[in-house]
XYZ file of C-alpha atoms in Angstrom:
420
model
C 122.426 -12.982 230.778
C 122.193 -9.668 232.593
C 121.758 -7.819 229.287
C 118.962 -10.191 228.235
C 117.181 -9.627 231.543
C 117.534 -5.852 231.136
C 116.111 -5.954 227.603
C 113.174 -8.061 228.781
C 112.359 -5.571 231.528
C 112.608 -2.684 229.046
C 110.213 -4.342 226.602
C 107.727 -5.026 229.377
C 107.942 -1.413 230.495
C 107.274 0.096 227.086
C 104.816 -2.520 225.805
C 101.727 -0.555 226.942
C 102.664 2.154 224.442
C 102.477 -0.206 221.464
C 98.730 -0.466 221.084
C 96.305 -0.886 218.253
C 93.558 1.597 217.537
C 91.191 1.682 220.525
C 87.556 0.952 219.773
C 84.375 0.716 221.804
C 81.017 -0.957 221.246
C 77.891 1.211 221.303
C 74.363 -0.196 221.357
C 71.548 1.675 219.603
C 67.888 1.021 218.743
C 66.825 1.837 215.181
C 63.566 1.525 213.259
C 63.161 0.276 209.720
C 60.218 0.168 207.316
C 59.709 -1.868 204.157
C 57.520 -4.205 202.135
C 59.001 -7.268 203.898
C 60.887 -8.282 206.988
C 64.105 -8.359 205.030
C 63.724 -4.929 203.430
C 62.604 -3.321 206.704
C 65.591 -4.815 208.522
C 67.944 -3.715 205.765
C 66.642 -0.168 206.114
C 67.114 -0.297 209.891
C 70.726 -1.418 209.467
C 71.323 1.317 206.901
C 69.982 3.858 209.398
C 72.344 2.518 212.073
C 75.324 3.063 209.767
C 74.280 6.704 209.367
C 74.326 7.086 213.146
C 77.762 5.515 213.536
C 80.519 7.906 214.565
C 83.631 7.969 212.406
C 82.053 6.648 209.193
C 82.556 8.885 206.167
C 79.791 9.666 203.674
C 81.551 7.604 201.000
C 81.758 4.615 203.354
C 78.075 5.009 204.228
C 77.194 4.719 200.545
C 79.339 1.599 200.142
C 77.866 -0.031 203.256
C 74.311 0.842 202.167
C 74.814 -0.853 198.821
C 76.377 -3.918 200.481
C 73.542 -4.249 203.017
C 70.914 -4.102 200.282
C 72.619 -7.040 198.582
C 72.398 -9.210 201.712
C 69.588 -11.385 203.041
C 69.721 -10.082 206.574
C 66.921 -12.190 208.109
C 65.074 -15.456 207.650
C 61.373 -14.768 208.088
C 58.000 -16.476 207.955
C 55.759 -13.571 207.067
C 52.580 -15.536 207.855
C 53.574 -16.033 211.517
C 55.812 -12.980 211.934
C 58.554 -15.376 212.998
C 61.948 -13.865 212.274
C 65.425 -15.165 212.924
C 68.988 -14.181 212.156
C 71.379 -16.921 211.187
C 75.125 -16.814 211.668
C 75.759 -16.381 207.952
C 73.661 -13.205 207.925
C 75.535 -11.779 210.903
C 78.891 -12.599 209.320
C 77.923 -11.124 205.956
C 76.725 -7.853 207.482
C 79.837 -7.544 209.635
C 82.027 -8.154 206.580
C 80.102 -5.847 204.251
C 80.284 -2.963 206.770
C 83.945 -3.749 207.553
C 83.113 -4.363 211.205
C 81.161 -1.162 211.837
C 78.075 -3.271 212.598
C 79.330 -5.921 214.994
C 75.952 -7.595 215.576
C 72.216 -6.933 215.455
C 69.041 -8.332 216.973
C 65.368 -7.951 216.034
C 63.514 -6.475 219.016
C 60.071 -6.023 217.463
C 58.366 -6.687 214.105
C 54.893 -5.627 212.901
C 52.989 -5.502 209.617
C 49.821 -3.682 210.547
C 49.373 -2.560 206.957
C 49.454 -4.530 203.736
C 52.992 -4.782 202.361
C 54.259 -2.512 205.099
C 56.566 -3.858 207.774
C 58.006 -2.062 210.777
C 60.928 -3.552 212.655
C 62.930 -2.316 215.597
C 66.514 -3.541 215.633
C 69.121 -3.437 218.376
C 72.462 -2.827 216.683
C 75.914 -3.024 218.237
C 78.277 -0.564 216.526
C 82.059 -0.530 216.774
C 83.529 2.985 216.968
C 87.001 4.479 217.172
C 88.020 6.287 220.375
C 90.396 9.229 220.098
C 93.460 8.625 222.340
C 93.950 10.824 225.392
C 91.492 13.465 226.509
C 88.465 13.995 224.324
C 89.035 16.810 221.789
C 85.378 17.736 222.291
C 85.983 18.859 225.894
C 87.763 22.034 224.740
C 86.939 24.692 222.189
C 88.668 23.964 218.889
C 90.863 26.504 217.138
C 93.068 26.566 214.041
C 95.884 28.980 213.223
C 95.755 30.019 209.578
C 98.894 31.259 207.766
C 99.359 34.931 208.543
C 99.615 37.505 205.802
C 102.586 39.833 205.427
C 103.250 43.306 204.109
C 106.985 42.805 203.535
C 108.963 40.637 201.125
C 112.029 39.875 203.229
C 114.040 40.984 206.244
C 117.786 40.993 206.743
C 119.014 40.142 210.247
C 122.743 40.582 210.939
C 124.176 38.378 208.171
C 121.173 36.500 206.810
C 118.092 37.400 204.806
C 114.781 35.724 205.679
C 111.911 35.574 203.185
C 108.369 36.441 204.224
C 107.358 32.800 203.628
C 109.944 31.600 206.155
C 108.874 34.209 208.717
C 105.219 33.194 208.256
C 106.062 29.516 208.776
C 108.032 30.179 211.953
C 105.520 32.659 213.378
C 102.620 30.269 212.736
C 104.469 27.448 214.471
C 105.153 29.593 217.528
C 101.479 30.583 217.722
C 100.561 26.880 217.597
C 103.148 26.136 220.312
C 101.769 28.798 222.638
C 98.130 27.801 222.111
C 98.892 24.100 222.570
C 100.892 24.617 225.750
C 98.129 26.769 227.196
C 96.005 23.579 227.336
C 92.900 25.713 226.926
C 92.105 24.837 223.303
C 92.108 21.777 221.089
C 94.459 23.068 218.387
C 93.692 21.752 214.901
C 96.451 21.483 212.296
C 95.963 23.374 209.039
C 99.580 23.431 207.817
C 100.619 19.868 206.986
C 97.708 18.949 204.730
C 99.847 16.992 202.225
C 101.183 14.755 205.000
C 97.664 14.237 206.346
C 96.356 13.239 202.905
C 99.165 10.682 202.469
C 98.380 9.116 205.849
C 94.652 9.124 205.077
C 95.241 7.339 201.769
C 97.369 4.749 203.576
C 94.587 4.063 206.074
C 92.081 3.693 203.243
C 94.219 1.069 201.502
C 93.242 -2.641 201.646
C 96.257 -3.272 203.903
C 94.680 -1.373 206.821
C 92.342 -3.017 209.295
C 88.825 -1.713 209.919
C 89.864 -0.486 213.364
C 92.526 1.681 211.736
C 90.188 2.896 208.976
C 87.758 4.168 211.614
C 90.214 7.000 212.295
C 89.313 8.586 208.966
C 85.895 9.814 210.029
C 87.261 11.598 213.102
C 88.499 14.789 211.418
C 87.213 17.781 213.369
C 86.058 21.212 212.333
C 86.964 24.247 214.420
C 85.035 26.723 216.521
C 87.514 29.557 216.054
C 90.096 30.713 213.519
C 93.154 32.733 214.492
C 94.075 34.956 211.561
C 96.381 37.923 211.243
C 98.771 40.114 209.295
C 102.374 41.049 210.007
C 102.182 44.729 209.106
C 105.828 45.576 209.730
C 109.026 43.684 210.505
C 112.298 45.539 210.227
C 115.855 45.520 211.483
C 117.882 48.701 211.240
C 120.863 50.523 212.667
C 120.478 53.959 214.224
C 123.441 56.283 214.669
C 123.770 58.218 217.903
C 126.379 60.895 218.604
C 127.737 61.141 222.143
C 129.044 64.570 223.131
C 130.749 63.066 226.171
C 132.664 60.458 224.173
C 132.958 62.650 221.118
C 132.045 59.808 218.795
C 129.145 58.248 216.955
C 127.869 54.809 217.949
C 125.660 52.422 216.021
C 122.628 51.011 217.819
C 120.661 48.143 216.324
C 116.895 47.902 216.688
C 114.340 45.313 215.569
C 110.603 45.957 215.429
C 107.711 43.574 214.824
C 104.089 44.690 214.385
C 101.196 42.318 213.772
C 97.420 42.569 213.742
C 95.382 39.521 214.673
C 91.803 38.527 215.273
C 89.942 35.485 216.557
C 86.919 34.733 214.408
C 83.987 32.357 214.827
C 84.291 29.949 211.921
C 80.554 29.401 211.423
C 79.445 33.046 211.454
C 82.682 34.971 210.705
C 81.966 37.062 213.799
C 85.120 38.662 215.220
C 85.324 37.759 218.905
C 88.645 39.383 219.720
C 91.007 41.686 217.860
C 94.243 43.392 218.815
C 97.704 44.494 217.667
C 100.999 43.250 219.103
C 104.182 45.288 219.068
C 107.594 43.875 219.964
C 110.834 45.866 219.966
C 114.369 44.577 220.562
C 117.049 47.125 221.435
C 120.847 46.991 221.207
C 121.492 45.286 224.604
C 119.333 42.301 223.615
C 120.515 42.171 220.016
C 124.259 42.464 220.685
C 124.891 38.929 222.080
C 123.222 37.367 219.038
C 125.071 39.674 216.639
C 128.437 38.786 218.192
C 127.801 35.079 217.685
C 126.195 35.581 214.242
C 123.056 33.878 215.587
C 120.543 35.272 213.098
C 118.019 32.510 213.756
C 118.230 33.099 217.493
C 117.153 36.713 217.025
C 114.241 35.669 214.827
C 113.191 33.074 217.422
C 113.353 35.643 220.224
C 111.181 38.295 218.596
C 108.645 35.852 217.106
C 108.269 33.975 220.407
C 107.567 37.219 222.231
C 105.006 38.243 219.637
C 103.242 34.858 219.712
C 103.237 34.860 223.512
C 101.677 38.323 223.581
C 98.928 37.189 221.218
C 98.041 34.111 223.249
C 98.446 35.730 226.675
C 96.293 38.706 225.713
C 93.552 36.412 224.411
C 93.609 33.917 227.276
C 93.795 36.571 229.994
C 90.281 37.479 228.915
C 88.914 34.075 227.909
C 90.538 31.796 230.501
C 92.230 33.944 233.188
C 94.830 32.327 235.398
C 93.268 30.924 238.582
C 94.257 29.412 241.899
C 93.967 25.622 242.000
C 94.927 24.946 245.598
C 96.462 26.696 248.602
C 98.725 24.445 250.677
C 100.903 27.085 252.345
C 102.735 30.367 251.815
C 105.192 28.647 249.464
C 102.672 26.260 247.957
C 100.048 28.194 246.015
C 99.081 26.145 242.953
C 97.947 27.845 239.731
C 95.969 26.178 236.948
C 98.315 27.040 234.067
C 101.898 26.088 233.316
C 104.067 25.503 230.271
C 104.771 28.782 228.498
C 101.805 30.541 230.093
C 103.787 31.337 233.251
C 107.462 31.822 234.045
C 109.640 31.440 237.126
C 110.047 34.819 238.800
C 106.850 36.212 237.320
C 104.842 38.457 239.652
C 101.058 38.223 239.881
C 98.197 39.720 241.855
C 95.407 37.599 243.334
C 91.798 38.773 243.365
C 88.622 37.386 244.870
C 86.355 35.671 242.283
C 84.542 38.938 241.549
C 81.059 39.450 240.210
C 79.013 39.371 237.017
C 77.267 42.608 236.069
C 75.127 43.613 233.101
C 76.036 46.454 230.755
C 72.944 48.725 230.649
C 73.655 49.757 227.033
C 74.275 46.376 225.405
C 72.745 43.921 227.872
C 75.993 41.918 227.803
C 77.371 40.337 230.961
C 80.719 41.691 232.138
C 82.899 39.755 234.583
C 84.702 42.105 236.961
C 87.576 41.250 239.270
C 87.009 41.241 242.981
C 89.198 42.764 245.668
C 92.967 42.354 245.466
C 94.000 40.144 248.384
C 97.610 39.133 247.712
C 100.726 39.361 245.563
C 102.559 36.177 244.578
C 105.661 35.073 242.666
C 105.922 31.928 240.540
C 108.679 29.620 241.798
C 108.139 26.504 239.697
C 106.519 25.794 236.331
C 105.230 22.387 235.219
C 103.498 21.492 231.965
C 99.986 21.668 233.466
C 100.323 23.876 236.536
C 102.581 26.336 238.362
C 103.678 26.776 241.956
C 103.897 30.210 243.593
C 104.851 31.756 246.923
C 103.167 34.562 248.843
C 104.891 37.960 248.644
C 102.322 40.089 250.442
C 98.719 40.002 251.541
C 96.616 37.460 253.363
C 97.075 33.756 252.666
C 93.712 33.037 254.297
C 91.994 35.244 251.704
C 93.337 33.218 248.757
C 90.759 30.622 247.791
C 90.634 28.024 244.995
C 89.114 29.682 241.946
C 90.547 33.113 242.752
C 91.561 35.069 239.631
C 95.260 35.797 239.106
C 96.505 38.700 236.951
C 100.007 39.411 235.664
C 101.777 42.459 237.049
C 103.044 44.711 234.246
C 106.649 45.761 235.036
C 107.058 49.451 235.841
C 109.848 49.656 233.248
C 107.285 49.257 230.472
C 106.328 52.612 229.023
C 102.681 53.500 229.419
C 102.370 54.068 225.658
C 103.095 50.379 225.099
C 100.497 49.161 227.589
C 97.437 47.943 225.730
C 93.964 48.314 227.144
C 92.360 44.965 227.925
C 88.804 44.394 226.779
C 86.371 41.650 227.738
C 85.249 39.606 224.706
C 81.813 37.971 224.642
C 82.919 34.349 224.558
């Protein structure tokens, strides 16, 4: 009895997650012209289908043909009396597979011979994308990177360039997705998408489910790049003190990347990432023969550098809320920040115009504090004050990462401001 009660409570708890495709009704006014009431109304309904969101071009053609085969109104052309019977409504709803839920004649005129004008109020049924609207963020796709190597051997295993490309692409997608600053579009699993699309287009799927088909989105930006070098080697070093030669492993990863506007092919941002792993980091993985772990480590660092470098200029880290010295909330979390990370806080700054190009340049304001991240959540981070004035930290203040002093100056890349 107790088990049955527990199962009932569990089903009630998870039942909200088992939902059908969510749809909404949208009311529009459309005009139609024709030689009769019927033809003019048909043309108005055809126009409404063209304005419906989530209806593919092929479906529009099918619906247009079906509407033309229907008698959509009953009319007395001598008195301009027009009516819509239930059979007409049902037939139109069926022939458009529910896209047109209902329609009503608002106005009808035939001021010219054999020329009718009708205005129709149409109620359309449209699919609603679950969660936050993908249109609220800029859309980006990560295309498969190119390589200039055929394979790489790490400790005891050889990885092909195709496998490295797959893993590197996935880590770029992970970093971009967790930044929550872009709607990331998939361009890798096209075969799986096509299979699911064909399933939705089958007669077994309801109209609500088929409405998902017309929701495929294009992108604003493309992230493309080339791995120019990826090598693992052993360097011999002779120690005069010890009187012996030691072997030191080193791994190096170099990649060029650029962010391009899909519509114009304009390059908005371009840079090169360099990641090097030395013997102290490699040794634990080598001892445990964890070849994949080494690959994960170096590719994750490279992907993080790409995304951090881009977002530091496009969407810099900012202060969300200040609730105390140990409660400074930042507007990014996930993999964009890390516990123990040190940051500097600046006033919002100013916008100035470059006299040569006329472009606006956003400059940081005065540095007012130094903070350290103490907690990372998926959507935000929590930090504590290390130095500076808490009263000077305001919501919207820009936060910049502090580059560790152990990083050689030759590896520090100059940050530029892209014209996004």
